[in-house]
Amino acid sequence: GKTTTSTMVAHILTHSGFGCNAFLGGIAVNYNSNFWNSENNVCVVEADEYDRSFLRLSPDVAIISSMDADHLDIYGTAESMEQAFIDFSARVKPGGLLISRYGLKRHNELKATRHITYDLSNEEADVHAANITMTDGSYQFDVVNKNADGNTWHLKDVVLNMGGRHNIENSLAAITVAHSLKIDDEKIKDAVTAFRGVKRRFEYIIKNKELVMVDDYAHHPEELRALITGAKDLFRNRKCTVIFQPHLFSRTKDFADGFAEVLDMADEVILLPIYPARELPMEGVSSELILKKMKNTNSQILDKHELVEWIKSNQPSLLITAGAGDIDTMVQPLKQALDN
């Protein structure tokens, strides 16, 4: 949730009139950009754990949304990656604020003089959401902050116009940042309601009574879990078809079991061949590795040409495209295939 959360923070600061500079990892739909500037000397940066580049930052406020193992081609082990996040937490400036998702592994090792935790619904966290309701792909909820300067702070009837309960959780972190900067409650709510999301982060390509198509950058098992869970939660009466393009041979090898488990949550799965990105092929590693581990027999591997024809013939009512490779180039052809 790094891109969505950091974009939410930058949007709330901008929309409220507080002002900020922003350097983000995705295109904010509200601004059609991943960069903007302001006269206010405040900067929102999406920190990148890849190649340990985030250890060059010294933030006043930091959010750690996840420490799940990834980039094992760089870190070698999950423990080494976790240590990098612990080292990052120590780089928060003295007197600064660390905001972390409740229940992170090695949570007690995170280092910060001020530390607030958040969670979607766990009341043990300092910040959680309450009274969540759903209407037409949007959410309404209350924010309960038990760590607001020693008092409990409530923000009632927040409306978030994007799918996925994980995005409610992401908004809790962003709202906590805004509250720590003493931005007015109503301005925070107005900004969240006006937030239109990030390209390829639970992005609605089609949304009507007959068809829903969602495109997402998810390329890690836990990102896929949040994506599929969110879609099935919002559209419970629709058959969920997921098209997934694995990204990197090394990630596919490392997380084949996790990908298989999560993709089994869908009603129907189509795998594309692995997008290699920066890597050369690895012997014995292909999309077949995931398929063989899946229990869902309603799954198959197709190439891009076969995929378009399959969509034309089958017309799924809830279609999800996911992956960090070039699957985004298929979004418009698939949309046209559904429209036809």
CSV table of C-alpha atoms in Angstrom, one decimal:
chain,number,residue,atom,x,y,z
A,1,GLY,CA,0.0,0.0,0.0
A,2,LYS,CA,3.0,2.4,-0.3
A,3,THR,CA,1.9,4.2,-3.4
A,4,THR,CA,-1.8,4.6,-2.4
A,5,THR,CA,-0.9,5.7,1.2
A,6,SER,CA,1.7,8.2,0.2
A,7,THR,CA,-0.6,9.6,-2.5
A,8,MET,CA,-3.4,9.9,0.0
A,9,VAL,CA,-1.1,11.8,2.3
A,10,ALA,CA,0.0,14.2,-0.4
A,11,HIS,CA,-3.5,14.7,-1.7
A,12,ILE,CA,-4.9,15.5,1.8
A,13,LEU,CA,-2.2,18.0,2.4
A,14,THR,CA,-2.7,19.6,-1.0
A,15,HIS,CA,-6.6,19.5,-1.1
A,16,SER,CA,-6.8,20.9,2.5
A,17,GLY,CA,-4.6,23.9,1.6
A,18,PHE,CA,-1.8,22.8,3.8
A,19,GLY,CA,0.5,22.4,0.8
A,20,CYS,CA,3.3,20.0,0.0
A,21,ASN,CA,5.8,18.8,-2.6
A,22,ALA,CA,5.1,15.2,-3.7
A,23,PHE,CA,7.3,12.5,-5.2
A,24,LEU,CA,5.2,9.4,-5.7
A,25,GLY,CA,5.5,5.9,-7.2
A,26,GLY,CA,2.3,6.1,-9.2
A,27,ILE,CA,0.1,8.5,-11.1
A,28,ALA,CA,-2.4,10.3,-8.8
A,29,VAL,CA,-5.7,10.4,-10.7
A,30,ASN,CA,-6.6,13.8,-9.2
A,31,TYR,CA,-3.5,15.4,-10.5
A,32,ASN,CA,-2.6,13.1,-13.5
A,33,SER,CA,1.0,13.2,-12.2
A,34,ASN,CA,3.3,11.6,-9.6
A,35,PHE,CA,5.0,14.9,-8.8
A,36,TRP,CA,3.8,18.4,-7.8
A,37,ASN,CA,5.3,21.2,-5.8
A,38,SER,CA,4.3,23.8,-3.3
A,39,GLU,CA,5.7,26.9,-1.6
A,40,ASN,CA,5.2,25.1,1.8
A,41,ASN,CA,8.5,23.4,2.8
A,42,VAL,CA,7.0,20.0,3.3
A,43,CYS,CA,7.7,17.0,1.1
A,44,VAL,CA,5.9,13.7,0.8
A,45,VAL,CA,8.1,10.9,-0.6
A,46,GLU,CA,7.2,7.3,-1.4
A,47,ALA,CA,10.2,5.5,0.2
A,48,ASP,CA,11.5,2.5,-1.8
A,49,GLU,CA,12.9,-0.5,0.0
A,50,TYR,CA,14.3,-2.0,-3.2
A,51,ASP,CA,18.2,-1.9,-3.1
A,52,ARG,CA,17.9,-0.2,0.4
A,53,SER,CA,17.5,3.2,-1.1
A,54,PHE,CA,15.0,4.2,1.6
A,55,LEU,CA,17.9,4.2,4.1
A,56,ARG,CA,19.1,7.5,2.6
A,57,LEU,CA,16.0,9.3,4.0
A,58,SER,CA,15.7,11.0,7.4
A,59,PRO,CA,11.9,11.7,7.7
A,60,ASP,CA,10.1,13.8,10.3
A,61,VAL,CA,7.1,11.4,9.8
A,62,ALA,CA,7.3,7.9,8.5
A,63,ILE,CA,4.7,5.2,7.7
A,64,ILE,CA,5.6,1.5,7.6
A,65,SER,CA,2.6,-0.3,6.1
A,66,SER,CA,4.3,-3.7,5.6
A,67,MET,CA,7.5,-5.7,6.2
A,68,ASP,CA,6.5,-8.7,4.1
A,69,ALA,CA,9.4,-10.5,2.4
A,70,ASP,CA,10.1,-9.2,-1.1
A,71,HIS,CA,13.2,-8.3,-3.2
A,72,LEU,CA,15.0,-11.4,-1.9
A,73,ASP,CA,17.3,-11.1,-4.9
A,74,ILE,CA,18.7,-8.1,-3.1
A,75,TYR,CA,18.2,-9.0,0.6
A,76,GLY,CA,18.8,-12.7,0.5
A,77,THR,CA,16.5,-13.5,3.5
A,78,ALA,CA,13.3,-12.2,5.0
A,79,GLU,CA,15.2,-11.4,8.2
A,80,SER,CA,17.6,-9.2,6.3
A,81,MET,CA,14.8,-7.3,4.7
A,82,GLU,CA,13.0,-6.9,8.1
A,83,GLN,CA,16.2,-5.5,9.5
A,84,ALA,CA,16.3,-2.8,6.8
A,85,PHE,CA,12.9,-1.6,7.9
A,86,ILE,CA,14.1,-1.5,11.5
A,87,ASP,CA,17.1,0.5,10.4
A,88,PHE,CA,14.7,2.8,8.5
A,89,SER,CA,12.6,3.4,11.6
A,90,ALA,CA,15.7,4.5,13.4
A,91,ARG,CA,16.2,7.2,10.8
A,92,VAL,CA,13.1,9.1,11.9
A,93,LYS,CA,14.4,12.4,13.3
A,94,PRO,CA,14.4,12.9,17.1
A,95,GLY,CA,11.0,14.0,18.1
A,96,GLY,CA,9.5,12.7,14.9
A,97,LEU,CA,6.6,10.3,14.4
A,98,LEU,CA,6.5,6.7,13.3
A,99,ILE,CA,3.2,5.3,12.1
A,100,SER,CA,3.2,1.5,11.6
A,101,ARG,CA,0.6,-1.1,10.8
A,102,TYR,CA,-0.4,-3.0,13.9
A,103,GLY,CA,1.0,-6.5,14.2
A,104,LEU,CA,4.1,-6.2,12.0
A,105,LYS,CA,6.6,-8.9,12.5
A,106,ARG,CA,9.4,-7.6,14.9
A,107,HIS,CA,7.2,-4.7,15.7
A,108,ASN,CA,8.9,-4.3,19.1
A,109,GLU,CA,12.3,-3.7,17.4
A,110,LEU,CA,11.1,-0.6,15.5
A,111,LYS,CA,12.8,2.5,16.8
A,112,ALA,CA,11.1,5.9,17.3
A,113,THR,CA,10.4,8.2,20.2
A,114,ARG,CA,6.8,8.6,19.1
A,115,HIS,CA,5.1,5.6,17.6
A,116,ILE,CA,1.4,5.1,16.6
A,117,THR,CA,0.0,1.9,15.2
A,118,TYR,CA,-3.1,1.5,13.0
A,119,ASP,CA,-5.2,-1.4,11.9
A,120,LEU,CA,-8.4,-1.7,9.9
A,121,SER,CA,-10.5,-3.0,12.8
A,122,ASN,CA,-8.3,-4.3,15.6
A,123,GLU,CA,-9.1,-2.1,18.6
A,124,GLU,CA,-5.7,-2.9,20.2
A,125,ALA,CA,-4.2,-0.6,17.6
A,126,ASP,CA,-3.9,3.1,18.4
A,127,VAL,CA,-6.0,3.9,15.3
A,128,HIS,CA,-8.8,1.8,13.8
A,129,ALA,CA,-11.9,2.2,11.7
A,130,ALA,CA,-15.4,1.6,13.1
A,131,ASN,CA,-19.0,1.5,11.7
A,132,ILE,CA,-17.8,0.5,8.2
A,133,THR,CA,-20.6,0.4,5.6
A,134,MET,CA,-20.5,-0.2,1.8
A,135,THR,CA,-22.5,1.4,-1.0
A,136,ASP,CA,-21.9,1.1,-4.7
A,137,GLY,CA,-18.2,0.5,-4.5
A,138,SER,CA,-17.6,3.2,-1.8
A,139,TYR,CA,-17.1,3.0,1.9
A,140,GLN,CA,-18.2,5.1,4.9
A,141,PHE,CA,-16.6,4.7,8.3
A,142,ASP,CA,-15.4,6.4,11.5
A,143,VAL,CA,-11.8,6.9,12.5
A,144,VAL,CA,-11.0,6.2,16.2
A,145,ASN,CA,-7.6,7.4,17.3
A,146,LYS,CA,-6.7,6.5,20.9
A,147,ASN,CA,-3.2,8.0,20.7
A,148,ALA,CA,-4.2,11.6,19.9
A,149,ASP,CA,-2.1,13.6,22.4
A,150,GLY,CA,-3.3,11.3,25.2
A,151,ASN,CA,-7.0,11.7,24.2
A,152,THR,CA,-9.3,9.7,22.0
A,153,TRP,CA,-10.1,11.5,18.7
A,154,HIS,CA,-13.0,10.5,16.5
A,155,LEU,CA,-13.5,11.5,12.9
A,156,LYS,CA,-17.0,10.4,11.9
A,157,ASP,CA,-18.6,9.6,8.6
A,158,VAL,CA,-15.5,9.6,6.4
A,159,VAL,CA,-16.4,8.6,2.8
A,160,LEU,CA,-13.8,6.8,0.6
A,161,ASN,CA,-14.7,6.5,-3.0
A,162,MET,CA,-12.4,3.6,-3.9
A,163,GLY,CA,-12.7,-0.2,-3.6
A,164,GLY,CA,-10.9,-2.5,-1.2
A,165,ARG,CA,-11.0,-2.6,2.6
A,166,HIS,CA,-7.2,-2.4,2.6
A,167,ASN,CA,-7.7,1.1,1.2
A,168,ILE,CA,-9.7,2.1,4.3
A,169,GLU,CA,-6.6,0.9,6.3
A,170,ASN,CA,-4.3,2.9,4.0
A,171,SER,CA,-6.5,6.0,4.6
A,172,LEU,CA,-6.2,5.5,8.4
A,173,ALA,CA,-2.4,6.0,8.1
A,174,ALA,CA,-2.8,9.1,5.8
A,175,ILE,CA,-5.5,10.6,8.1
A,176,THR,CA,-3.2,10.1,11.1
A,177,VAL,CA,-0.5,12.0,9.4
A,178,ALA,CA,-2.9,14.9,8.6
A,179,HIS,CA,-4.2,14.9,12.1
A,180,SER,CA,-0.6,15.1,13.5
A,181,LEU,CA,-0.1,18.2,11.4
A,182,LYS,CA,-3.3,19.7,13.0
A,183,ILE,CA,-5.2,19.9,9.7
A,184,ASP,CA,-8.9,20.7,10.3
A,185,ASP,CA,-11.2,17.7,10.6
A,186,GLU,CA,-13.7,18.8,8.0
A,187,LYS,CA,-10.8,19.5,5.5
A,188,ILE,CA,-9.5,16.0,6.1
A,189,LYS,CA,-12.9,14.5,5.4
A,190,ASP,CA,-13.4,16.6,2.3
A,191,ALA,CA,-10.0,15.6,1.0
A,192,VAL,CA,-10.6,11.9,1.5
A,193,THR,CA,-14.0,12.1,-0.2
A,194,ALA,CA,-12.4,13.9,-3.2
A,195,PHE,CA,-9.6,11.3,-3.5
A,196,ARG,CA,-9.9,9.5,-6.9
A,197,GLY,CA,-7.1,7.0,-6.3
A,198,VAL,CA,-3.9,6.0,-8.1
A,199,LYS,CA,-3.6,4.6,-11.6
A,200,ARG,CA,-3.4,0.8,-11.4
A,201,ARG,CA,-4.3,0.7,-7.7
A,202,PHE,CA,-7.8,-0.9,-7.6
A,203,GLU,CA,-8.5,1.3,-10.6
A,204,TYR,CA,-12.0,0.9,-12.0
A,205,ILE,CA,-11.8,0.5,-15.8
A,206,ILE,CA,-15.5,-0.4,-16.1
A,207,LYS,CA,-18.1,-0.1,-13.3
A,208,ASN,CA,-21.7,-0.5,-14.1
A,209,LYS,CA,-24.6,-2.8,-13.3
A,210,GLU,CA,-23.6,-5.4,-15.8
A,211,LEU,CA,-19.8,-5.3,-15.7
A,212,VAL,CA,-16.9,-4.4,-13.3
A,213,MET,CA,-13.3,-4.4,-14.5
A,214,VAL,CA,-10.5,-3.5,-12.0
A,215,ASP,CA,-6.8,-3.1,-12.9
A,216,ASP,CA,-4.1,-3.3,-10.2
A,217,TYR,CA,-0.4,-3.3,-9.9
A,218,ALA,CA,-0.4,-6.2,-7.3
A,219,HIS,CA,2.6,-8.4,-7.8
A,220,HIS,CA,3.2,-9.9,-4.3
A,221,PRO,CA,0.9,-12.5,-2.7
A,222,GLU,CA,-0.2,-10.2,0.1
A,223,GLU,CA,-1.1,-7.4,-2.4
A,224,LEU,CA,-3.1,-10.0,-4.4
A,225,ARG,CA,-4.8,-11.1,-1.3
A,226,ALA,CA,-5.9,-7.6,-0.5
A,227,LEU,CA,-7.0,-7.0,-4.1
A,228,ILE,CA,-9.1,-10.2,-4.4
A,229,THR,CA,-10.6,-9.9,-0.9
A,230,GLY,CA,-11.6,-6.3,-1.6
A,231,ALA,CA,-13.2,-7.1,-4.9
A,232,LYS,CA,-15.1,-10.1,-3.6
A,233,ASP,CA,-16.2,-8.1,-0.6
A,234,LEU,CA,-17.7,-5.3,-2.7
A,235,PHE,CA,-19.2,-7.4,-5.4
A,236,ARG,CA,-20.3,-10.5,-3.6
A,237,ASN,CA,-22.8,-11.8,-6.1
A,238,ARG,CA,-20.4,-11.7,-9.1
A,239,LYS,CA,-18.1,-14.5,-10.3
A,240,CYS,CA,-14.6,-13.2,-9.8
A,241,THR,CA,-12.2,-13.8,-12.7
A,242,VAL,CA,-8.5,-12.9,-12.1
A,243,ILE,CA,-5.9,-12.4,-14.8
A,244,PHE,CA,-2.4,-12.4,-13.3
A,245,GLN,CA,0.9,-11.8,-14.9
A,246,PRO,CA,3.8,-13.0,-12.6
A,247,HIS,CA,6.6,-10.5,-12.3
A,248,LEU,CA,10.2,-11.7,-12.2
A,249,PHE,CA,11.4,-15.3,-12.3
A,250,SER,CA,13.0,-15.0,-8.8
A,251,ARG,CA,9.8,-13.6,-7.2
A,252,THR,CA,7.8,-16.4,-8.8
A,253,LYS,CA,10.2,-19.0,-7.5
A,254,ASP,CA,10.3,-17.5,-4.0
A,255,PHE,CA,6.5,-17.1,-3.6
A,256,ALA,CA,5.0,-19.8,-5.9
A,257,ASP,CA,3.2,-21.3,-2.9
A,258,GLY,CA,1.8,-18.0,-1.7
A,259,PHE,CA,0.6,-17.0,-5.2
A,260,ALA,CA,-1.1,-20.3,-5.6
A,261,GLU,CA,-2.9,-20.0,-2.2
A,262,VAL,CA,-4.1,-16.5,-2.9
A,263,LEU,CA,-5.2,-17.1,-6.5
A,264,ASP,CA,-7.3,-20.0,-5.2
A,265,MET,CA,-9.5,-17.4,-3.6
A,266,ALA,CA,-10.8,-16.3,-7.1
A,267,ASP,CA,-13.5,-18.2,-8.9
A,268,GLU,CA,-11.5,-18.3,-12.1
A,269,VAL,CA,-7.9,-17.6,-12.8
A,270,ILE,CA,-5.9,-17.0,-16.0
A,271,LEU,CA,-2.1,-16.8,-15.7
A,272,LEU,CA,0.0,-15.0,-18.3
A,273,PRO,CA,3.6,-16.0,-18.9
A,274,ILE,CA,6.1,-14.5,-16.5
A,275,TYR,CA,7.2,-10.9,-17.2
A,276,PRO,CA,11.1,-11.1,-16.8
A,277,ALA,CA,11.8,-7.4,-16.3
A,278,ARG,CA,15.5,-7.2,-15.4
A,279,GLU,CA,16.1,-11.0,-15.1
A,280,LEU,CA,17.1,-13.9,-17.4
A,281,PRO,CA,15.0,-17.1,-17.4
A,282,MET,CA,15.5,-19.5,-14.5
A,283,GLU,CA,15.4,-23.3,-15.2
A,284,GLY,CA,12.1,-24.8,-14.0
A,285,VAL,CA,10.5,-21.5,-13.3
A,286,SER,CA,7.4,-20.5,-15.3
A,287,SER,CA,3.8,-19.7,-14.7
A,288,GLU,CA,3.2,-23.5,-14.7
A,289,LEU,CA,5.0,-23.6,-11.3
A,290,ILE,CA,2.1,-21.6,-9.8
A,291,LEU,CA,-0.6,-23.4,-11.7
A,292,LYS,CA,0.6,-26.9,-10.5
A,293,LYS,CA,0.3,-25.7,-6.9
A,294,MET,CA,-3.2,-24.3,-7.3
A,295,LYS,CA,-6.2,-26.3,-6.0
A,296,ASN,CA,-8.7,-24.3,-8.2
A,297,THR,CA,-9.2,-26.4,-11.3
A,298,ASN,CA,-10.9,-23.5,-13.1
A,299,SER,CA,-7.4,-22.1,-13.9
A,300,GLN,CA,-5.3,-22.0,-17.0
A,301,ILE,CA,-2.3,-20.3,-18.8
A,302,LEU,CA,-3.0,-18.2,-21.9
A,303,ASP,CA,-0.9,-15.9,-24.0
A,304,LYS,CA,-2.1,-12.4,-24.7
A,305,HIS,CA,-3.7,-13.2,-28.1
A,306,GLU,CA,-5.6,-16.1,-26.6
A,307,LEU,CA,-6.6,-14.0,-23.7
A,308,VAL,CA,-8.5,-11.4,-25.7
A,309,GLU,CA,-10.4,-14.1,-27.6
A,310,TRP,CA,-11.2,-15.8,-24.3
A,311,ILE,CA,-12.7,-12.6,-22.9
A,312,LYS,CA,-14.8,-12.0,-26.0
A,313,SER,CA,-16.2,-15.5,-25.7
A,314,ASN,CA,-16.7,-15.6,-21.9
A,315,GLN,CA,-17.6,-12.0,-20.9
A,316,PRO,CA,-16.9,-12.2,-17.1
A,317,SER,CA,-19.0,-9.9,-14.9
A,318,LEU,CA,-16.1,-9.1,-12.5
A,319,LEU,CA,-12.7,-9.1,-14.1
A,320,ILE,CA,-9.4,-8.2,-12.4
A,321,THR,CA,-6.2,-7.7,-14.2
A,322,ALA,CA,-3.1,-7.7,-11.9
A,323,GLY,CA,0.7,-7.6,-12.2
A,324,ALA,CA,3.7,-5.2,-12.4
A,325,GLY,CA,4.8,-6.1,-15.9
A,326,ASP,CA,3.3,-5.1,-19.2
A,327,ILE,CA,-0.2,-6.4,-18.5
A,328,ASP,CA,-1.3,-2.8,-18.4
A,329,THR,CA,-1.0,-2.8,-22.2
A,330,MET,CA,-3.8,-5.3,-22.2
A,331,VAL,CA,-6.3,-3.2,-20.3
A,332,GLN,CA,-7.8,-1.3,-23.2
A,333,PRO,CA,-8.0,-4.4,-25.5
A,334,LEU,CA,-9.7,-6.3,-22.7
A,335,LYS,CA,-12.0,-3.4,-22.1
A,336,GLN,CA,-13.0,-3.4,-25.7
A,337,ALA,CA,-13.5,-7.1,-25.7
A,338,LEU,CA,-15.9,-6.8,-22.8
A,339,ASP,CA,-17.7,-3.8,-24.4
A,340,ASN,CA,-18.3,-5.9,-27.5
